[in-house]
mmCIF file of C-alpha atoms in Angstrom:
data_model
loop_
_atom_site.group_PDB
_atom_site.id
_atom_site.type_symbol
_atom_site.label_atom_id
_atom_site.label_comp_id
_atom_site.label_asym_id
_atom_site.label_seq_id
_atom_site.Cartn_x
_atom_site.Cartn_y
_atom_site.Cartn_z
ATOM 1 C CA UNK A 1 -30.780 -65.978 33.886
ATOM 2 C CA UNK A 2 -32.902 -65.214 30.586
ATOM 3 C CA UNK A 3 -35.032 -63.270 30.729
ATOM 4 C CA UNK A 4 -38.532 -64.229 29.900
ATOM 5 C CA UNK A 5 -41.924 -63.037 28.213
ATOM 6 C CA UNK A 6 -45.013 -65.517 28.254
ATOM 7 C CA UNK A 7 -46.077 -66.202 24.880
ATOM 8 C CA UNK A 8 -49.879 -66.293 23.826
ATOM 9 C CA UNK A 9 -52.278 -69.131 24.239
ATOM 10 C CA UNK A 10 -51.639 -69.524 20.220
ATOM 11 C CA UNK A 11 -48.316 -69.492 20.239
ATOM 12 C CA UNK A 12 -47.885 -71.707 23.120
ATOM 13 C CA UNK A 13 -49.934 -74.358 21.347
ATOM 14 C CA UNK A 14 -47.998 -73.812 18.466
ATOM 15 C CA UNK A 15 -44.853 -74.544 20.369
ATOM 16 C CA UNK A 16 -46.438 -77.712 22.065
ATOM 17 C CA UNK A 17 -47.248 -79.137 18.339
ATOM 18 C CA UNK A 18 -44.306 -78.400 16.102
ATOM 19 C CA UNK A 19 -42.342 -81.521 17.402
ATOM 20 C CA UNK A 20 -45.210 -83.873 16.247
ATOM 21 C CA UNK A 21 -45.219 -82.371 13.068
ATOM 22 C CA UNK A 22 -41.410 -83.306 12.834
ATOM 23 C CA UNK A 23 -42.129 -86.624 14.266
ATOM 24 C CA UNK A 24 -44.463 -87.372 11.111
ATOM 25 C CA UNK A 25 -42.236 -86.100 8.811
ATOM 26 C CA UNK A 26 -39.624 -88.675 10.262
ATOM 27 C CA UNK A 27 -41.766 -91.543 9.974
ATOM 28 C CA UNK A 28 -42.436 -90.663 6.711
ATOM 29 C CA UNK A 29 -38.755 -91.141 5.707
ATOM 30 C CA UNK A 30 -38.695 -94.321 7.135
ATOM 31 C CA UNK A 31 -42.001 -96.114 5.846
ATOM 32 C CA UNK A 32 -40.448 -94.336 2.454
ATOM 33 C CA UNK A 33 -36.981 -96.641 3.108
ATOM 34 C CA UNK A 34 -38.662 -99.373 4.006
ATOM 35 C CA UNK A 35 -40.832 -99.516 1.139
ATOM 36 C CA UNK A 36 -37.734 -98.781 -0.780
ATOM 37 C CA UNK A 37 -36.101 -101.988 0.461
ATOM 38 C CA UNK A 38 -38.625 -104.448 -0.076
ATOM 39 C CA UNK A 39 -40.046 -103.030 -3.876
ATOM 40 C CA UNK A 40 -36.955 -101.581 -5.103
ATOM 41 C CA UNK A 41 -34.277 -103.607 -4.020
ATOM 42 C CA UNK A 42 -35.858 -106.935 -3.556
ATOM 43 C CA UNK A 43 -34.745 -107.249 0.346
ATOM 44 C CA UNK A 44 -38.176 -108.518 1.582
ATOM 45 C CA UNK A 45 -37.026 -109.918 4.697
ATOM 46 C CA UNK A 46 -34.837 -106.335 5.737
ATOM 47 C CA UNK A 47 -37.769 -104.583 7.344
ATOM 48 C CA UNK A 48 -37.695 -107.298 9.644
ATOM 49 C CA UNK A 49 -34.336 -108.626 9.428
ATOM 50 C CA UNK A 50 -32.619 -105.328 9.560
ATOM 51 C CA UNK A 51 -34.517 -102.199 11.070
ATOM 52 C CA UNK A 52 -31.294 -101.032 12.468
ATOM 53 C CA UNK A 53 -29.972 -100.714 9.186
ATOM 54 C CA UNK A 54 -32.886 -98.770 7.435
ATOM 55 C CA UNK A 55 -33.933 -96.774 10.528
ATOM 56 C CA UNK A 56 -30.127 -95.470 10.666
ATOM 57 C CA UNK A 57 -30.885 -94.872 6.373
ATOM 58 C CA UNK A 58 -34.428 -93.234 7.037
ATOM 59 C CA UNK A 59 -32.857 -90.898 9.738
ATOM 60 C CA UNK A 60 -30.087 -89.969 7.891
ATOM 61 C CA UNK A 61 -31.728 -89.244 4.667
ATOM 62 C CA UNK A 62 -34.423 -86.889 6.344
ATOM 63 C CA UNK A 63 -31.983 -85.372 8.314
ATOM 64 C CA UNK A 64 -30.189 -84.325 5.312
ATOM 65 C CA UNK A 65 -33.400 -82.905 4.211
ATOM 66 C CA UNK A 66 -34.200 -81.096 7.082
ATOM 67 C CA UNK A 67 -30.778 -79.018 7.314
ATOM 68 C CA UNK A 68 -30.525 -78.528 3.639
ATOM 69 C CA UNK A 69 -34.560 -77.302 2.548
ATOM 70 C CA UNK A 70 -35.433 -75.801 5.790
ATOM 71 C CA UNK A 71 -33.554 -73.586 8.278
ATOM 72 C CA UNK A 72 -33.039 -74.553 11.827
ATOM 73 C CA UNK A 73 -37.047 -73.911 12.618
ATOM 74 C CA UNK A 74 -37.273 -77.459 12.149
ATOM 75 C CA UNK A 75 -34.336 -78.891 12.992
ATOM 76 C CA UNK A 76 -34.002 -82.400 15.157
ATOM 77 C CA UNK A 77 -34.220 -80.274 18.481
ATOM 78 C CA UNK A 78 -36.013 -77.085 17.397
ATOM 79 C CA UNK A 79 -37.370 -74.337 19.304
ATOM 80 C CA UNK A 80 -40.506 -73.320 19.682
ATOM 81 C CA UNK A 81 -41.439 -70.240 17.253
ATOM 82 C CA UNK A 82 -40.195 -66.612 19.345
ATOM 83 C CA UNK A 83 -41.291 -66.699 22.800
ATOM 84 C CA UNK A 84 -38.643 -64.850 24.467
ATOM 85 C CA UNK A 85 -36.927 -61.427 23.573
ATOM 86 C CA UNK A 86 -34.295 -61.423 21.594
ATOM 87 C CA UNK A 87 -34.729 -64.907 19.801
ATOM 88 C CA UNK A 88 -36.348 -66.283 16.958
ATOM 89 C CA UNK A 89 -35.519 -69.883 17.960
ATOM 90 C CA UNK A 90 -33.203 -72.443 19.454
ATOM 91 C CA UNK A 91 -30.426 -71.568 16.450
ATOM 92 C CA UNK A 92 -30.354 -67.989 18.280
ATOM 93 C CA UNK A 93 -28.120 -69.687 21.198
ATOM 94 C CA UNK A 94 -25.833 -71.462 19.531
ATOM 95 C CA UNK A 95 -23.572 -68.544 17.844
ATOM 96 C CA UNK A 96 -22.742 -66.859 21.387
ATOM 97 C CA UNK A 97 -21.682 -70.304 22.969
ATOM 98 C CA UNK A 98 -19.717 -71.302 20.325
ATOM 99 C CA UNK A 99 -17.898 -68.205 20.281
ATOM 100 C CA UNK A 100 -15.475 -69.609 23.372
ATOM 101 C CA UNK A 101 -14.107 -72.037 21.158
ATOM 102 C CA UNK A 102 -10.364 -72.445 20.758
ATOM 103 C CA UNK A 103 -7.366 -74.955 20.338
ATOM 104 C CA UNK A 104 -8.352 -77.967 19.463
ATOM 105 C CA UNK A 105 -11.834 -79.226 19.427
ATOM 106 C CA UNK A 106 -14.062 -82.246 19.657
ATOM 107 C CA UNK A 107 -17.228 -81.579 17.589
ATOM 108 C CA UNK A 108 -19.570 -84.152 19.422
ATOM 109 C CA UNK A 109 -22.617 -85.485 16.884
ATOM 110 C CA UNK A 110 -21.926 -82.841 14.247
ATOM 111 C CA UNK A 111 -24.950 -84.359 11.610
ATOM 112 C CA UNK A 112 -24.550 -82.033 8.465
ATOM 113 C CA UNK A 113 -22.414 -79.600 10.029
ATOM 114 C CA UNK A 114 -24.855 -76.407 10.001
ATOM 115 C CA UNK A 115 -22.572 -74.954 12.725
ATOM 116 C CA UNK A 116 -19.969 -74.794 10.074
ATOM 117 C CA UNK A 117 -19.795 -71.561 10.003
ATOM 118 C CA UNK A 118 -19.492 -70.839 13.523
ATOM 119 C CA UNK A 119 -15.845 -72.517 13.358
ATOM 120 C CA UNK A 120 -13.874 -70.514 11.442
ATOM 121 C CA UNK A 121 -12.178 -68.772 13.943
ATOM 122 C CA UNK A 122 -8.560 -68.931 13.989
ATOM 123 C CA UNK A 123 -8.160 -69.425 17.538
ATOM 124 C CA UNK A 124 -9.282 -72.994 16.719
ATOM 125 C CA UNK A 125 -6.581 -75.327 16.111
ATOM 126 C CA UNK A 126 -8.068 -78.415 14.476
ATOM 127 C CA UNK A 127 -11.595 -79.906 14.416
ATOM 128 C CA UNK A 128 -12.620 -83.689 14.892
ATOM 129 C CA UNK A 129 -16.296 -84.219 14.498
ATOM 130 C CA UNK A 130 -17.423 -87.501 15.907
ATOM 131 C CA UNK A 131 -20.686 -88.792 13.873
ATOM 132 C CA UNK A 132 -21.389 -92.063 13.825
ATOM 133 C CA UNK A 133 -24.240 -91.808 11.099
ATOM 134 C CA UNK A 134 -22.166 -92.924 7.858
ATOM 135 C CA UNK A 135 -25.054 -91.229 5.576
ATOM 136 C CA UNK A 136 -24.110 -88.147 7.020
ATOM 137 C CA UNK A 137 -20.635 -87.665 6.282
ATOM 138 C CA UNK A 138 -20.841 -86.588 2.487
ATOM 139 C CA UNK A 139 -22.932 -83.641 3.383
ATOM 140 C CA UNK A 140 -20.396 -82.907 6.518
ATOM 141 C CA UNK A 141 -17.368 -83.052 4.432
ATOM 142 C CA UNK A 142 -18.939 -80.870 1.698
ATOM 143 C CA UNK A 143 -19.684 -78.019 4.068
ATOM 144 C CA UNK A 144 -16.458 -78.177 5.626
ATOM 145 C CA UNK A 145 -14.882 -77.324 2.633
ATOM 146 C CA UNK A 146 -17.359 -75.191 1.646
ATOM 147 C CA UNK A 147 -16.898 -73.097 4.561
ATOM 148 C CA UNK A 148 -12.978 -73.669 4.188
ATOM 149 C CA UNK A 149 -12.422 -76.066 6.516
ATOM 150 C CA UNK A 150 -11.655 -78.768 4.629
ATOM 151 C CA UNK A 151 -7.901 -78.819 6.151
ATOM 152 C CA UNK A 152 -9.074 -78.046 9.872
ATOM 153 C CA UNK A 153 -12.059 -80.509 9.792
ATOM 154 C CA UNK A 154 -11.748 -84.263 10.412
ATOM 155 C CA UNK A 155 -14.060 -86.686 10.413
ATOM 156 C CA UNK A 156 -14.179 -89.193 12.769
ATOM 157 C CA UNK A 157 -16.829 -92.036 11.896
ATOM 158 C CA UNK A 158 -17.459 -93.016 15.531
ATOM 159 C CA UNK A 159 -20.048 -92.011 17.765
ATOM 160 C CA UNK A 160 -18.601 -90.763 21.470
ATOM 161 C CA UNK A 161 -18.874 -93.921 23.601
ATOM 162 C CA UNK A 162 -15.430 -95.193 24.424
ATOM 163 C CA UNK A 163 -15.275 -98.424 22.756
ATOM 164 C CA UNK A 164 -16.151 -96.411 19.538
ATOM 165 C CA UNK A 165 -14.111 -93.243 20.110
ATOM 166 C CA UNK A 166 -11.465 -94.645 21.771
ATOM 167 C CA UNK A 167 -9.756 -96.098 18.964
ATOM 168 C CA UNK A 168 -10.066 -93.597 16.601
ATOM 169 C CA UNK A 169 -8.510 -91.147 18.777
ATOM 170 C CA UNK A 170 -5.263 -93.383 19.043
ATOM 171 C CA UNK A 171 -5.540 -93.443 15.052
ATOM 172 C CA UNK A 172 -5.236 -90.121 15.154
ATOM 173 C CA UNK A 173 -2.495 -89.693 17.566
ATOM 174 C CA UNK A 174 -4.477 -88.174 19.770
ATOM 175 C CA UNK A 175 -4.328 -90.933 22.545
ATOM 176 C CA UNK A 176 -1.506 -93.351 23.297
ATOM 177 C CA UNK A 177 -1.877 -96.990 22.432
ATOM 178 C CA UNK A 178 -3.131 -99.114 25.310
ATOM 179 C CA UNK A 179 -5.704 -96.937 26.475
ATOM 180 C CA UNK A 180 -8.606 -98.645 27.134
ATOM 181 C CA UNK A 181 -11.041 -95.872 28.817
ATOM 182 C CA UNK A 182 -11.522 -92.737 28.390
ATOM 183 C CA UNK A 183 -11.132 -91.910 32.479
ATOM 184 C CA UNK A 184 -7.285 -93.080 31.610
ATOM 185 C CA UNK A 185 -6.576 -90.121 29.712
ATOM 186 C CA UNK A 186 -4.996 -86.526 31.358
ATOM 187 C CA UNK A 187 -7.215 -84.666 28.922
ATOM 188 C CA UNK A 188 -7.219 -84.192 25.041
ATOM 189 C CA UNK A 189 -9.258 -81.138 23.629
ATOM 190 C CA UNK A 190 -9.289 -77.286 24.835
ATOM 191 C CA UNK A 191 -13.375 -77.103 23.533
ATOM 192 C CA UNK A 192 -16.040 -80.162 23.189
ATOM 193 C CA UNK A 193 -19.265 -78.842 20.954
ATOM 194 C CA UNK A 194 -21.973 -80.311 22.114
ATOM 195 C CA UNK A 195 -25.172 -78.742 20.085
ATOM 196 C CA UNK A 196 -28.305 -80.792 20.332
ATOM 197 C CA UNK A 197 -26.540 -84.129 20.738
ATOM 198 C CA UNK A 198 -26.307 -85.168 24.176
ATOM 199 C CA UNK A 199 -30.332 -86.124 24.228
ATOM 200 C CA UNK A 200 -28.863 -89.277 22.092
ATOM 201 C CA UNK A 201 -26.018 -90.477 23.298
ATOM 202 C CA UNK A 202 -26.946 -94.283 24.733
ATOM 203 C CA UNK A 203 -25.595 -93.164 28.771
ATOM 204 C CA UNK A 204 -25.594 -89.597 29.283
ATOM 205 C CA UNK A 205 -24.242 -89.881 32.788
ATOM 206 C CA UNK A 206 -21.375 -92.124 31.618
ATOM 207 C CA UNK A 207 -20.891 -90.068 28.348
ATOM 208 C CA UNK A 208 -20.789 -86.499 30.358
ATOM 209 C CA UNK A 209 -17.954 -88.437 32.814
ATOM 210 C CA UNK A 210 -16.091 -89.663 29.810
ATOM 211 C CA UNK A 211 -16.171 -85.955 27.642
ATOM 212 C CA UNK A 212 -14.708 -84.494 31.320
ATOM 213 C CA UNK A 213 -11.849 -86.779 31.118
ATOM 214 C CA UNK A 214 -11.150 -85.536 27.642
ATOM 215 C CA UNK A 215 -11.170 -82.356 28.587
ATOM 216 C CA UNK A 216 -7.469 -80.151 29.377
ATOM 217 C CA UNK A 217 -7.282 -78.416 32.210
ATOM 218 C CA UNK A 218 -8.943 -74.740 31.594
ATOM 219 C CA UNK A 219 -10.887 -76.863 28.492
ATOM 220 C CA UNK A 220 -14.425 -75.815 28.042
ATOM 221 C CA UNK A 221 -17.760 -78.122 27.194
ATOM 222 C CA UNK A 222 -19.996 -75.324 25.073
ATOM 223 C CA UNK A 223 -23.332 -76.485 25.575
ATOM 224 C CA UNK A 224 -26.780 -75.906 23.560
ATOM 225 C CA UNK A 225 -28.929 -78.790 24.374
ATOM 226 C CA UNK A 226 -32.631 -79.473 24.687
ATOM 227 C CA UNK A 227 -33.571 -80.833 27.898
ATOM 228 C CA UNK A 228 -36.772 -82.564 29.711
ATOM 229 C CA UNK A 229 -39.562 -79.723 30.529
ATOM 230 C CA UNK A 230 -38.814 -78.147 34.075
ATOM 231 C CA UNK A 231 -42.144 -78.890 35.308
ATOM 232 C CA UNK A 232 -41.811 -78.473 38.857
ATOM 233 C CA UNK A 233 -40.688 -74.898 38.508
ATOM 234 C CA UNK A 234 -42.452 -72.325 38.022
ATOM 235 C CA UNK A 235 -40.526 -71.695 34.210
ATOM 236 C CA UNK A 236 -41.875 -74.815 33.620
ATOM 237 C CA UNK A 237 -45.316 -76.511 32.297
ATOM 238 C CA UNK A 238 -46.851 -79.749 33.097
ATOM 239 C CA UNK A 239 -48.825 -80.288 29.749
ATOM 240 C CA UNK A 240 -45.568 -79.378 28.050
ATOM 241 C CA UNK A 241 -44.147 -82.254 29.956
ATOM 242 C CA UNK A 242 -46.771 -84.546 29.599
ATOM 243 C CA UNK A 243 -46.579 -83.896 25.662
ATOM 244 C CA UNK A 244 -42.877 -84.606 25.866
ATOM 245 C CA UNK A 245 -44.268 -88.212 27.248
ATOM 246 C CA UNK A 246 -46.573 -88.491 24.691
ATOM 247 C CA UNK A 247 -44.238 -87.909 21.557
ATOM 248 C CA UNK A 248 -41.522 -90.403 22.965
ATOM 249 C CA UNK A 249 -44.708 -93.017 23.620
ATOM 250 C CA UNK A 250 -45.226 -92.493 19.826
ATOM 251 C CA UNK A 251 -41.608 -93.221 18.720
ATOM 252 C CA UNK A 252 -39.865 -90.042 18.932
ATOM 253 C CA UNK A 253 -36.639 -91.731 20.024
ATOM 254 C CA UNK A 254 -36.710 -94.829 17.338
ATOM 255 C CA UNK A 255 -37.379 -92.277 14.231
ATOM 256 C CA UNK A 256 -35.142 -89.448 15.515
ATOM 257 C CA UNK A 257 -31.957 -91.044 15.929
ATOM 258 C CA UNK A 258 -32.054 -92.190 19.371
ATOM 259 C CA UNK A 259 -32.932 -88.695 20.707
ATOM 260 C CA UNK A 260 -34.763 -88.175 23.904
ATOM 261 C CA UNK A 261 -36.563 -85.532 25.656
ATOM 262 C CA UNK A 262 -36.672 -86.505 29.228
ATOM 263 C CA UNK A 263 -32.654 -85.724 29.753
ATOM 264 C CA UNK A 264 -32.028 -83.852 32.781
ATOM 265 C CA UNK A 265 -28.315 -83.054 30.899
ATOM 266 C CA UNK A 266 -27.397 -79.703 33.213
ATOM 267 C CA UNK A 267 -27.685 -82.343 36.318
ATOM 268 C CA UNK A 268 -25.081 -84.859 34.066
ATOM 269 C CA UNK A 269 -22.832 -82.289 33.057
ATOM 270 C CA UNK A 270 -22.494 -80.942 36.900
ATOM 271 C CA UNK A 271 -21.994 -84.312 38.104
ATOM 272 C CA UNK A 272 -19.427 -85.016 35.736
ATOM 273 C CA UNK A 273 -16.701 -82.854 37.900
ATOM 274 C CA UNK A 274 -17.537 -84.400 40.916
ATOM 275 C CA UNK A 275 -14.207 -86.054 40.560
ATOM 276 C CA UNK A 276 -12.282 -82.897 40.923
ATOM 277 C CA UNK A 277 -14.424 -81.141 43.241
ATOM 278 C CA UNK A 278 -16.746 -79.581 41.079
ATOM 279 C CA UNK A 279 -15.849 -77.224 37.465
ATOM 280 C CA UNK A 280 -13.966 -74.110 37.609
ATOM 281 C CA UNK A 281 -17.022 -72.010 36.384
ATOM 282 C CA UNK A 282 -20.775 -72.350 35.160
ATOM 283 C CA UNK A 283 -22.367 -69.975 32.777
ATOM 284 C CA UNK A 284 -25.606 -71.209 31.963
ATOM 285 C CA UNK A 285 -29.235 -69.735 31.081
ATOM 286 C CA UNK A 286 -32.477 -71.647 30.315
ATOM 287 C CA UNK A 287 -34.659 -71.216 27.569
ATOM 288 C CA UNK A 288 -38.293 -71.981 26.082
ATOM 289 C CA UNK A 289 -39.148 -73.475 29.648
ATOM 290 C CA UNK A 290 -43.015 -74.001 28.766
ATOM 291 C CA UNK A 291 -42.583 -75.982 25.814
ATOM 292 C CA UNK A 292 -41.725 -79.626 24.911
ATOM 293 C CA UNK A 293 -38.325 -78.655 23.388
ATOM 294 C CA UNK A 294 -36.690 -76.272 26.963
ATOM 295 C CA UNK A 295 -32.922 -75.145 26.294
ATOM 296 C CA UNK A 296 -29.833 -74.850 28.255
ATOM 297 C CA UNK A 297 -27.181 -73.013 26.514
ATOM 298 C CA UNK A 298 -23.552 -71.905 28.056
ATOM 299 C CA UNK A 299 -19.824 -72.589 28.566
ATOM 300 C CA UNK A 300 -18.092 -75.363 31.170
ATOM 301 C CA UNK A 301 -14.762 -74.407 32.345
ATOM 302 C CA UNK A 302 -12.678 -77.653 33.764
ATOM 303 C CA UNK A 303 -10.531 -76.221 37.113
ATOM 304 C CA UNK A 304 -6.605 -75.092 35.879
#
């Protein structure tokens, strides 16, 4: 377990208010877009007609922004600024999980790819990354072959939910035609990524089942995810819970690409094995536990 050290009143507030600054920043992409869309392009009607549409644009074009000007300090699932030895924020745990990752890999919810470099090793086979946002593909294939992965890397323009990924797996010739569910299959990949992506996904229950399945034997889901505030323990804090409420009351999810930040994911991912009796191994710590953005970081091993 991390070890923790209590950060000052200041800091503390700090942490509680950074994620309202990035929710402002989103809605200002996407009154931009929509203003875009009616005075620009003529499509008076498409703020009404299709908010799907320019909600996906407005999300993709600030997330662009976000990973390109700024470093991960304000990132879609930042940390709070340093509150516990050793870390300067939630970036800090993703190099040592990532680390475990070999053969060949599903890169869940990739965005722009600013784990790119993290991938290089050459214990890793070949790379699919599954993002469904279209506007952020450009950016993803650029720093794949930036970071020379351009023949490792594929993109698969699908998000993870089986009626999406399912398909473009048997494109690939990863699964055999007629599958219909992801529970059908023996197991695909030796490592699923999963870096602040899970807190989107539509049914993380049913999602967490279906990346199991995919899963070899002895494959590994590497984990760095932010997760609802442990309030009831004592590494938790109830105004940093409360604040979590209040941000997704004022649109957090709808500007921020479907992400959420009441997702018990540790509690999915666990249940997941069920099926075979539980995972072959845990290794998991917790992080930031008194703000609005908590971490769990660490590697699940699927039993031989």
């Amino acid at each position: 377990m991390a070890s923790v050290n209590e950060p000052t009143t200041k800091v503390w507030i700090q942490s509680l208010l950074e994620p309202g600054q990035l929710l402002l920043w989103a809605m200002s992409y996407y009154v931009r877009v929509n203003l875009e869309a009616v005075f620009k392009r003529g499509q008076i009607l498409a703020p009404l007609l299709q908010s799907a549409r320019l909600r996906d644009e407005a999300f993709g074009r600030f997330w662009v922004a976000v990973t390109t000007t700024n470093d991960e300090n304000t990132a879609q699932s930042q940390s709070p600024v340093a509150i516990q030895a050793g870390l300067q924020n939630s970036s800090d745990l993703i190099p040592p999980v990532l680390a475990h990752a070999s053969g060949l890999v599903l890169d869940v919810g990739p965005g722009t790819g600013t784990q790119m470099p993290l991938l290089r090793s050459p214990a890793i086979k070949t790379i699919y990354g599954a993002e469904p946002c279209h506007g952020l593909h450009e950016e993803l294939r650029s720093r794949a072959d930036a970071e020379g992965l351009g023949e490792k890397y594929h993109i698969l323009p699908c998000s993870v939910v089986a009626s999406e990924l399912v398909p473009m797996l048997q494109e690939q010739g990863l699964l055999p035609a007629g599958t219909t569910a992801l529970d059908q299959t023996t197991g695909v990949f030796d490592t699923i990524l999963c870096v602040r992506v899970l807190c989107s996904v539509p049914d993380l229950d049913q999602t967490a089942r279906e990346l199991y399945s995919l899963l070899r034997p002895g494959g590994k889901i590497l984990v760095t995810e932010h997760v609802v505030n442990p309030w009831r323990t004592a590494k938790g804090s109830v105004v940093a819970r409360a604040m979590q409420t209040f941000y997704e009351l004022l649109g957090w999810s709808w500007y921020l690409g479907d992400c959420r930040l009441n997702r018990n994911t540790e509690r999915a991912l666990r249940r997941a094995a069920d099926v075979d009796g539980g995972w072959e191994s845990v290794e998991l710590e917790r992080w930031f536990g008194r703000t609005c953005l908590p971490y769990i970081a660490g590697v699940f091993v699927k039993k031989a």
